mmCIF file of C-alpha atoms in Angstrom:
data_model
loop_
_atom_site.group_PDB
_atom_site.id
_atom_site.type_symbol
_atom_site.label_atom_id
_atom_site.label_comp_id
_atom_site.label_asym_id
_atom_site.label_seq_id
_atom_site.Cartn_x
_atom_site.Cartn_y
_atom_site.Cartn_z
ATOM 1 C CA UNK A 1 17.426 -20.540 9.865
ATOM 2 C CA UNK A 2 16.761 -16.697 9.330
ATOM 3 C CA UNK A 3 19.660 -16.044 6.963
ATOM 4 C CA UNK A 4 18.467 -19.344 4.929
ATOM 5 C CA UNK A 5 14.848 -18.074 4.929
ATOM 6 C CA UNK A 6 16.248 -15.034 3.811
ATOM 7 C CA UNK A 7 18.809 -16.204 0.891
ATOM 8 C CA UNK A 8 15.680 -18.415 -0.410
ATOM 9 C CA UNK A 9 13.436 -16.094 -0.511
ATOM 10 C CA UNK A 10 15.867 -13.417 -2.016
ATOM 11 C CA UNK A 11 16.935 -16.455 -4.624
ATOM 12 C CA UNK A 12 13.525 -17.158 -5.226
ATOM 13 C CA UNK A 13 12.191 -13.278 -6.024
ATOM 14 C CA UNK A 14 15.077 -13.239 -8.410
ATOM 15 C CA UNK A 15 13.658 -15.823 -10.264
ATOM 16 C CA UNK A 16 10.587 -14.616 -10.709
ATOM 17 C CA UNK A 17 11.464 -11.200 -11.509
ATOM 18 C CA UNK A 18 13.698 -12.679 -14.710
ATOM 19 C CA UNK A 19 11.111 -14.840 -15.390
ATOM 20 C CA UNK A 20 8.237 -11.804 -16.173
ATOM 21 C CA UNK A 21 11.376 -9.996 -18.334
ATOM 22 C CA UNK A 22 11.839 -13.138 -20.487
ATOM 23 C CA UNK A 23 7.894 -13.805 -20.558
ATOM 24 C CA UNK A 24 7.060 -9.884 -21.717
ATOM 25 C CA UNK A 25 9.994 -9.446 -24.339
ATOM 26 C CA UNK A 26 9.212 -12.596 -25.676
ATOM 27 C CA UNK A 27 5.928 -11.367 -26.250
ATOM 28 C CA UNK A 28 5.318 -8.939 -29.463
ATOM 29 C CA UNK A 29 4.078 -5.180 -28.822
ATOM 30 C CA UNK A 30 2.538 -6.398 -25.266
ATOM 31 C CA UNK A 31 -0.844 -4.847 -24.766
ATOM 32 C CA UNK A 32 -0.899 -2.781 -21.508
ATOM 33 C CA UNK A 33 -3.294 -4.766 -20.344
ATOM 34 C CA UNK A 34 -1.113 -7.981 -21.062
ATOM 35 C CA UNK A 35 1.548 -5.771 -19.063
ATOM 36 C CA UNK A 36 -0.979 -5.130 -16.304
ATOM 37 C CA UNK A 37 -1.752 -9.022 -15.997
ATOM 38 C CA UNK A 38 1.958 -10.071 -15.996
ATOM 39 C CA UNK A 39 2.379 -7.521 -12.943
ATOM 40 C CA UNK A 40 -0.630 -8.712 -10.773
ATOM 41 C CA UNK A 41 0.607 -12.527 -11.628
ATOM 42 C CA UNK A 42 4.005 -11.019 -10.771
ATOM 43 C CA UNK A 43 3.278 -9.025 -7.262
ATOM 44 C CA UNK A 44 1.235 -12.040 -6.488
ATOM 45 C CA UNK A 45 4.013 -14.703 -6.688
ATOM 46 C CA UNK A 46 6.466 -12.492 -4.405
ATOM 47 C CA UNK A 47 3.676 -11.833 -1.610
ATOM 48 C CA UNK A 48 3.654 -15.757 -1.932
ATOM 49 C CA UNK A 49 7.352 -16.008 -1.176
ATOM 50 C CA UNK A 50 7.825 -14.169 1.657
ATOM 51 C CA UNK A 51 4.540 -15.383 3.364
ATOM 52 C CA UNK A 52 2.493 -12.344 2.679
ATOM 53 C CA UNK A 53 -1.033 -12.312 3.800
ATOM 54 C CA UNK A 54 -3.379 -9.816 2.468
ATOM 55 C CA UNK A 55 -6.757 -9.030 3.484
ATOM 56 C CA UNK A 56 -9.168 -6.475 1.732
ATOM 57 C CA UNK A 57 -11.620 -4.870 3.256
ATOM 58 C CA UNK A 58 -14.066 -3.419 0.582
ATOM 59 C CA UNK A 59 -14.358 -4.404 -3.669
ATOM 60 C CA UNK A 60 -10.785 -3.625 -5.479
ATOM 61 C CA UNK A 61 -12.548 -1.899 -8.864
ATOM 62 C CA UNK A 62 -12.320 -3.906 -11.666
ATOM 63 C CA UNK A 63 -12.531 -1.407 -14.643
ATOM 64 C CA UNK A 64 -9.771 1.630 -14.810
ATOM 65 C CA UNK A 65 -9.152 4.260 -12.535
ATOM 66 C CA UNK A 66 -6.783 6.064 -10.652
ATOM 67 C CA UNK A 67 -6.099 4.116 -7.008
ATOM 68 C CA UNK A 68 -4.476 6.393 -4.116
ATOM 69 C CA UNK A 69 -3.179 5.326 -1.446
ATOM 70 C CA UNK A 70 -0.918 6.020 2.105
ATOM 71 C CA UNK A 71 2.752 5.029 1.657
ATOM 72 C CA UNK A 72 4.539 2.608 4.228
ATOM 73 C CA UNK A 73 7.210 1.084 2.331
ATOM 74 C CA UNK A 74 8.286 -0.581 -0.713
ATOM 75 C CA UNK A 75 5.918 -3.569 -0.369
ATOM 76 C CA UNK A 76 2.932 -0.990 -0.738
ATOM 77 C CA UNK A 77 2.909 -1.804 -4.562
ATOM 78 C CA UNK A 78 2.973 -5.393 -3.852
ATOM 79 C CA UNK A 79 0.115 -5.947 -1.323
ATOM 80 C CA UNK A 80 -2.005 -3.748 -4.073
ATOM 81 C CA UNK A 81 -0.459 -5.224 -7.269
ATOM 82 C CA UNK A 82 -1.079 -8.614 -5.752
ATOM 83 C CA UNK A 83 -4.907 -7.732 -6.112
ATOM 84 C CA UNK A 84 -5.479 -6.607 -9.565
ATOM 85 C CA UNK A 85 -3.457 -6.141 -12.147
ATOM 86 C CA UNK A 86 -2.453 -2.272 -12.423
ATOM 87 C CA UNK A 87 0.680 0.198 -13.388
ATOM 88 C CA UNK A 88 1.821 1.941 -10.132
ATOM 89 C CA UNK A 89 3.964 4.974 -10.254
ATOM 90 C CA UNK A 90 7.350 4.774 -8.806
ATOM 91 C CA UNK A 91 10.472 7.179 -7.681
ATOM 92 C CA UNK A 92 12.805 7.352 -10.597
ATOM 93 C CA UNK A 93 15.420 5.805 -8.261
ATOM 94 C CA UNK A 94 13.770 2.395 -8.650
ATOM 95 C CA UNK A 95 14.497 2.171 -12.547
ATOM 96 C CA UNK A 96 18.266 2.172 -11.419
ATOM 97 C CA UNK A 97 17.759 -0.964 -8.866
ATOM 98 C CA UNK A 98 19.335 -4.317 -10.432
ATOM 99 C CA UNK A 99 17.136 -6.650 -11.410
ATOM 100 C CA UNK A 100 14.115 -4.940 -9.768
ATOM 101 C CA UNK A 101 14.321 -1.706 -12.049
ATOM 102 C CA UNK A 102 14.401 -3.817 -15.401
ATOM 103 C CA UNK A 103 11.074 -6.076 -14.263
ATOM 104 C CA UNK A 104 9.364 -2.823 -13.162
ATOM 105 C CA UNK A 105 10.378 -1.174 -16.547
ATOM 106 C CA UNK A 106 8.888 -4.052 -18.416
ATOM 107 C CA UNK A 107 5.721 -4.767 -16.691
ATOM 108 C CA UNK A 108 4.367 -1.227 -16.632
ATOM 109 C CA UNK A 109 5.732 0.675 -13.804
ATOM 110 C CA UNK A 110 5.740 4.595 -14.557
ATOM 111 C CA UNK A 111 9.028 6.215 -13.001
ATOM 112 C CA UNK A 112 8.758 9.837 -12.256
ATOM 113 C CA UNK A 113 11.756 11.923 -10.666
ATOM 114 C CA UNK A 114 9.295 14.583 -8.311
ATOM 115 C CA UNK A 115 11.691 17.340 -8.684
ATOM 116 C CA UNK A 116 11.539 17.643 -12.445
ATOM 117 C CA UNK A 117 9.280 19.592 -13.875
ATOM 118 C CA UNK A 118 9.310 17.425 -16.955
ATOM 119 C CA UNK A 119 9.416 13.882 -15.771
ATOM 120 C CA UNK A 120 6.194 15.125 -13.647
ATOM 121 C CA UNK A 121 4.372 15.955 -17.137
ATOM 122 C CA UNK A 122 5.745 12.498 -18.512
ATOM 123 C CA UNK A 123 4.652 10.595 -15.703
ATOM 124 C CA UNK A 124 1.009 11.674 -15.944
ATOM 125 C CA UNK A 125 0.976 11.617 -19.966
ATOM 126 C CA UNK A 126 2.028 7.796 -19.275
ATOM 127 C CA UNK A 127 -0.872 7.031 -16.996
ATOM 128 C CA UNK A 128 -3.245 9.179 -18.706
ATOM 129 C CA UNK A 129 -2.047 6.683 -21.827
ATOM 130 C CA UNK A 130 -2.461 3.639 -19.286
ATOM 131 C CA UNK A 131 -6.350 4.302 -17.991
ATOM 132 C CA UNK A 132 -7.500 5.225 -21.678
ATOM 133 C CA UNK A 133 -5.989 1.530 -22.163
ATOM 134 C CA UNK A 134 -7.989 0.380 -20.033
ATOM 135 C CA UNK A 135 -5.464 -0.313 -16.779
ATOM 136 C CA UNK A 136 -5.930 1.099 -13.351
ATOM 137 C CA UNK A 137 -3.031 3.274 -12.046
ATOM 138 C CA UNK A 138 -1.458 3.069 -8.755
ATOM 139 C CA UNK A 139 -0.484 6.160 -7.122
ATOM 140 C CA UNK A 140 1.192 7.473 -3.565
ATOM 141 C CA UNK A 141 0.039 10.872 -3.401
ATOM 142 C CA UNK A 142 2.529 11.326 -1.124
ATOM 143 C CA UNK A 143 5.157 11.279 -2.650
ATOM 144 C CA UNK A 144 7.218 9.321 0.060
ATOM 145 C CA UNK A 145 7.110 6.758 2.539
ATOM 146 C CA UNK A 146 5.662 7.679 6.485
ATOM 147 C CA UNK A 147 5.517 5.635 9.762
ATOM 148 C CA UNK A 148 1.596 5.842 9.451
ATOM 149 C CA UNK A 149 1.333 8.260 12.121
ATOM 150 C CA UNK A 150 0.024 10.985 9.900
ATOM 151 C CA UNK A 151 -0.758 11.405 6.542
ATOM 152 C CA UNK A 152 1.099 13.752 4.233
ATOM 153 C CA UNK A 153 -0.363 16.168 1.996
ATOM 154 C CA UNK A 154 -1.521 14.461 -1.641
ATOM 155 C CA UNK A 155 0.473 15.986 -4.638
ATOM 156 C CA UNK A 156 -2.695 17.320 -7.298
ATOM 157 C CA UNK A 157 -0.714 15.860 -10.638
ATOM 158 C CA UNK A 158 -2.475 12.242 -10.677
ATOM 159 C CA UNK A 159 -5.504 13.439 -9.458
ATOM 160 C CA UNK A 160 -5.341 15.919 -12.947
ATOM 161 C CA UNK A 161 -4.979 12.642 -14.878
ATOM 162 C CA UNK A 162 -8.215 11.206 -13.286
ATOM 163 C CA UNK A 163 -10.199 14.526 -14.726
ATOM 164 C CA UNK A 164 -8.246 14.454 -17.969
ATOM 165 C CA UNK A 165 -9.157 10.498 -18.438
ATOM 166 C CA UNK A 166 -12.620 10.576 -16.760
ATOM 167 C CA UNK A 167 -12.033 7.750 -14.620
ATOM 168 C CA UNK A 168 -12.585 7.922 -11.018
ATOM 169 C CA UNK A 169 -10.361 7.648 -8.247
ATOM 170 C CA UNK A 170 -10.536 4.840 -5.367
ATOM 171 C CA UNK A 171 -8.845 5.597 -2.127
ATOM 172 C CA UNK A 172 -7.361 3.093 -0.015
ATOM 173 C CA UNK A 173 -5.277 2.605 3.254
ATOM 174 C CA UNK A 174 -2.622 -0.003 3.724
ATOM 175 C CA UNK A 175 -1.571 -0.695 7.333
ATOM 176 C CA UNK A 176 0.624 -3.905 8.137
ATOM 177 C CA UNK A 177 0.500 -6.380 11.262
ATOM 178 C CA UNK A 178 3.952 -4.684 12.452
ATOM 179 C CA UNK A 179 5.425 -0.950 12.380
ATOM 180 C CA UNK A 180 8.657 -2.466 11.713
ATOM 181 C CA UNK A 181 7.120 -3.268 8.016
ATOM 182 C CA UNK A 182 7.519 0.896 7.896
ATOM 183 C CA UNK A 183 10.368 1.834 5.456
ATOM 184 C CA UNK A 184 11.802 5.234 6.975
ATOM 185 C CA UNK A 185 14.602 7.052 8.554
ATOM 186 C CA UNK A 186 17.099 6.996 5.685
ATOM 187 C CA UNK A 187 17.061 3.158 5.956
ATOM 188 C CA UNK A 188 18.751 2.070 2.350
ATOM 189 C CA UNK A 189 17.094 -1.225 0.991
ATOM 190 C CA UNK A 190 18.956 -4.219 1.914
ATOM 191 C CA UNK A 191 18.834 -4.234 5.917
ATOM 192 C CA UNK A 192 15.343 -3.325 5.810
ATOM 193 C CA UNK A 193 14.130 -6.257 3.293
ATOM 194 C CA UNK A 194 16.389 -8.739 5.708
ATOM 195 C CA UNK A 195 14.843 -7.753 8.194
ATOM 196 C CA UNK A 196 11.023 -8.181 6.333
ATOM 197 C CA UNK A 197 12.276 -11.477 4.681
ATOM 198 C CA UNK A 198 13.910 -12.951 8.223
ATOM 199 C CA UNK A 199 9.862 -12.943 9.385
ATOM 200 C CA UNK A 200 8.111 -16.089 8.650
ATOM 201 C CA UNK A 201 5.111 -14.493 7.742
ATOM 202 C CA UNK A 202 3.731 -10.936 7.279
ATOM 203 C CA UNK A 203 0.126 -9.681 7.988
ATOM 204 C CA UNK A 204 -1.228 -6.635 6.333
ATOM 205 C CA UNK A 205 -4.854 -5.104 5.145
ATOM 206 C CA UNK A 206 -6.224 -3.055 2.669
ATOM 207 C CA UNK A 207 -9.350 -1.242 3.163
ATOM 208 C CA UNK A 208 -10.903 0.635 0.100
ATOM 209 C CA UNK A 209 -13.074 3.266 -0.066
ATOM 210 C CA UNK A 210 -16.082 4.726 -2.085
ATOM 211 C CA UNK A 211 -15.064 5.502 -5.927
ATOM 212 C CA UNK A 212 -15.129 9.532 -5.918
ATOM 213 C CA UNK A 213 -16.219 11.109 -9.238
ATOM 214 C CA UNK A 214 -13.274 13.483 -10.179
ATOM 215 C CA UNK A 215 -15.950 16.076 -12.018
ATOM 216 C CA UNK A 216 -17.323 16.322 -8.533
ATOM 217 C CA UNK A 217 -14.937 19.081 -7.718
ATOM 218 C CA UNK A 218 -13.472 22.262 -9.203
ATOM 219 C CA UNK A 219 -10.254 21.416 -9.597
ATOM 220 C CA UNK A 220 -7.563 18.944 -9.342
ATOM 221 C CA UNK A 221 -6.312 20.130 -5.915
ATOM 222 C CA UNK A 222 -9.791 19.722 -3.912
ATOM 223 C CA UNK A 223 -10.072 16.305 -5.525
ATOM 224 C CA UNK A 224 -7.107 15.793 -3.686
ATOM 225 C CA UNK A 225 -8.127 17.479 -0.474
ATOM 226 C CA UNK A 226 -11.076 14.862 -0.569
ATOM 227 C CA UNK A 227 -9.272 11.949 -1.361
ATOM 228 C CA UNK A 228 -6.779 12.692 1.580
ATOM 229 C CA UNK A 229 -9.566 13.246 3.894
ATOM 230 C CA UNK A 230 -11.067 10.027 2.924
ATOM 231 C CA UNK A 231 -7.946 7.863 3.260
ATOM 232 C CA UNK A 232 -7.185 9.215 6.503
ATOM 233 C CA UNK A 233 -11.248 8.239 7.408
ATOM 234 C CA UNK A 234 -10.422 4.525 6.044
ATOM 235 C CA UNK A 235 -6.819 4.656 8.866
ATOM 236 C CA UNK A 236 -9.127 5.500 11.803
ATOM 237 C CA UNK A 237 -10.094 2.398 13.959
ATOM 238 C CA UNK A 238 -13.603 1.713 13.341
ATOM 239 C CA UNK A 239 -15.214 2.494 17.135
ATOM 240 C CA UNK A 240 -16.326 0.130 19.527
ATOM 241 C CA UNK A 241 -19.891 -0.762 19.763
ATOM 242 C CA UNK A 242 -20.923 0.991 22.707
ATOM 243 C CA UNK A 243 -23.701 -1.217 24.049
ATOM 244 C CA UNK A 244 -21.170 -4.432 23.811
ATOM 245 C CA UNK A 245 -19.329 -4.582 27.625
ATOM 246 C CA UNK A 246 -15.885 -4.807 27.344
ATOM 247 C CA UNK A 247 -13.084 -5.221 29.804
ATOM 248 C CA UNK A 248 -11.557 -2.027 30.484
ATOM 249 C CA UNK A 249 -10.248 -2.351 34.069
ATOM 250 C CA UNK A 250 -9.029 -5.329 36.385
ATOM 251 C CA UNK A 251 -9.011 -4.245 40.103
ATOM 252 C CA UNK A 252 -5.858 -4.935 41.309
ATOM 253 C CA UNK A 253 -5.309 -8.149 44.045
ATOM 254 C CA UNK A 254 -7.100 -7.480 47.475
ATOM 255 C CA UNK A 255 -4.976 -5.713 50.102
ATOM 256 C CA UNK A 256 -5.508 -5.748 53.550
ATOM 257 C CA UNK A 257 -7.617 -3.239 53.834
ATOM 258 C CA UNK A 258 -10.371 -3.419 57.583
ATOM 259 C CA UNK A 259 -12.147 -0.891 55.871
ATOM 260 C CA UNK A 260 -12.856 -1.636 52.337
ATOM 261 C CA UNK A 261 -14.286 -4.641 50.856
ATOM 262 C CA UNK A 262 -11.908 -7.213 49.030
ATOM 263 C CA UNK A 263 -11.623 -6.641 45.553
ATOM 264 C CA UNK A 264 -12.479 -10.140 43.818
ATOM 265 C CA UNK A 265 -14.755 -8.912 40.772
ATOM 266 C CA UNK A 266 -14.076 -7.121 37.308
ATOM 267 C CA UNK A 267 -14.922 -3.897 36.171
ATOM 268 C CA UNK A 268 -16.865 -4.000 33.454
ATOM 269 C CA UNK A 269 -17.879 -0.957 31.930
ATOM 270 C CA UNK A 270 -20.334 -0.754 28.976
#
C-alpha cells in the first residue's frame, strides 16, 4: 500500500510539474505575475497530492513584499506557495534537479549559489525586479534547512532588497504535525520524500506576523535582527491561560499505606 501511495503520488507530481512547463512556454512573454499565479496554482495541486493540510494563523499579504521565514525542509516553499502566489528563492542545486529544476525555472523560482559573491548580487537584482512587478518574494534567511530547535542567524541580502524596493517584510514560522517532516543530517532527496509521501496525510501551520516597515531601521542587518527575533516570537507556544485548571498531575493508585489517606482524587492545579 505505502510503495503504491508513494509511486502515485510521485507519478502524479510529475504530471503536474510538466503540465505548468507546457502551460508557461506556451504562453508569450509571461507576466511575472502570470508566473506567480501558475506557481500558487502549482504548489497548491502538489500539497493536494500528498494530503497536505495547511492551516494559517494570521492574513498572508496580498500586495508585494518580501516574506521570511524558518527553514524545515523542501516542502517549506510548498505549504507557503500553496497560499499566494509568490517567487521563492532557492539553492542553486535545485535548478539541476530533473523535472523539478525546469518547473521551478519556469514559474519564477530565483536560484542563488550562497557562496558566490555574484550569484548573491543576481539573486537580489531578480527579486528586487520581482516586487517592483508586483510579486511577493519568498525567502529563508537562513540559508539552510534546521530541525526547528533553534533558529539560525538571517543572512542581511533580501532584507537589502526590501529597503531598495520599499516593500515591507512579513515574517512567518512554519512548523509541521511531525519532526520527521525535518529535512537534515545530510539526508539526499529521495528517502526522505518516501518517507513524506508513504504518510497518508501531513499536518502543518503557518503563523504570520506583523508587516515590519524596512525604513524602520538603519540598516539592512538590524532589519534582519528584528525579523529573526520576531519569527522566533511566532515558534514559541502561545502560554496557557493561567486561570483555566488544567491537569498537571494524576496521583498514582492507592498503596497500602495505615497512615496516609488513599489517594482517589486528581490534582488539579490552576
Amino acid at each position: 500500500m505505502k510503495v503504491s501511495r508513494i509511486a502515485g503520488r510521485a507519478a502524479r507530481t510529475g504530471f503536474a510539474l510538466f503540465a505548468a512547463i507546457g502551460e508557461v512556454r506556451l504562453r508569450v512573454a509571461p507576466t511575472p505575475r502570470a508566473r506567480a499565479r501558475r506557481m500558487h496554482a502549482l504548489c497548491a495541486e502538489v500539497a493536494s497530492i500528498h494530503g497536505l493540510r495547511v492551516a494559517v494563523i494570521g492574513a498572508l499579504p496580498d500586495e508585494p513584499c518580501v516574506l521570511v521565514a524558518n527553514h524545515l525542509s523542501y516542502l517549506d516553499p510548498i505549504v507557503v506557495g500553496a497560499q499566494l502566489g509568490c517567487f521563492a528563492l532557492a539553492k542553486r542545486e535545485v535548478a539541476s534537479w530533473p523535472v523539478i529544476g525546469p518547473a521551478a525555472s519556469q514559474l519564477g523560482a530565483i536560484f542563488v549559489d550562497r557562496a558566490c559573491v555574484h550569484s548573491r548580487a543576481a539573486a537580489l537584482l531578480g527579486s528586487i525586479r520581482a516586487l517592483r512587478a508586483g510579486v511577493p518574494v519568498l525567502n529563508f534567511p537562513e540559508g539552510t534547512t534546521t530541525d526547528g530547535r533553534a533558529l539560525l542567524p538571517f543572512a542581511p541580502g533580501i532584507f537589502g532588497a526590501a529597503r531598495i524596493a520599499a516593500v515591507p517584510v512579513v515574517p512567518i514560522a512554519i512548523t509541521y504535525g511531525t519532526p520527521r517532516a525535518a529535512w537534515i543530517g545530510g539526508e539526499t532527496f529521495l528517502p526522505h520524500y518516501a518517507r513524506t509521501a508513504s504518510r497518508s496525510s501531513l499536518s502543518a501551520v503557518i503563523r504570520v506576523g506583523r508587516a515590519i516597515d524596512p525604513y524602520s531601521f538603519a540598516s539592512a542587518h538590524t532589519l534582519a535582527a528584528h525579523a529573526r527575533r520576531a519569527v522566533i516570537d511566532l515558534l514559541r507556544p502561545e502560554p496557557e491561560d493561567p486561570h483555566v485548571p488544567s491537569e498537571r498531575f494524576v496521583i498514582p493508585p492507592p498503596r497500602p499505606d495505615a497512615v496516609l489517606p488513599l489517594a482517589e482524587h486528581r490534582l488539579r492545579v490552576a
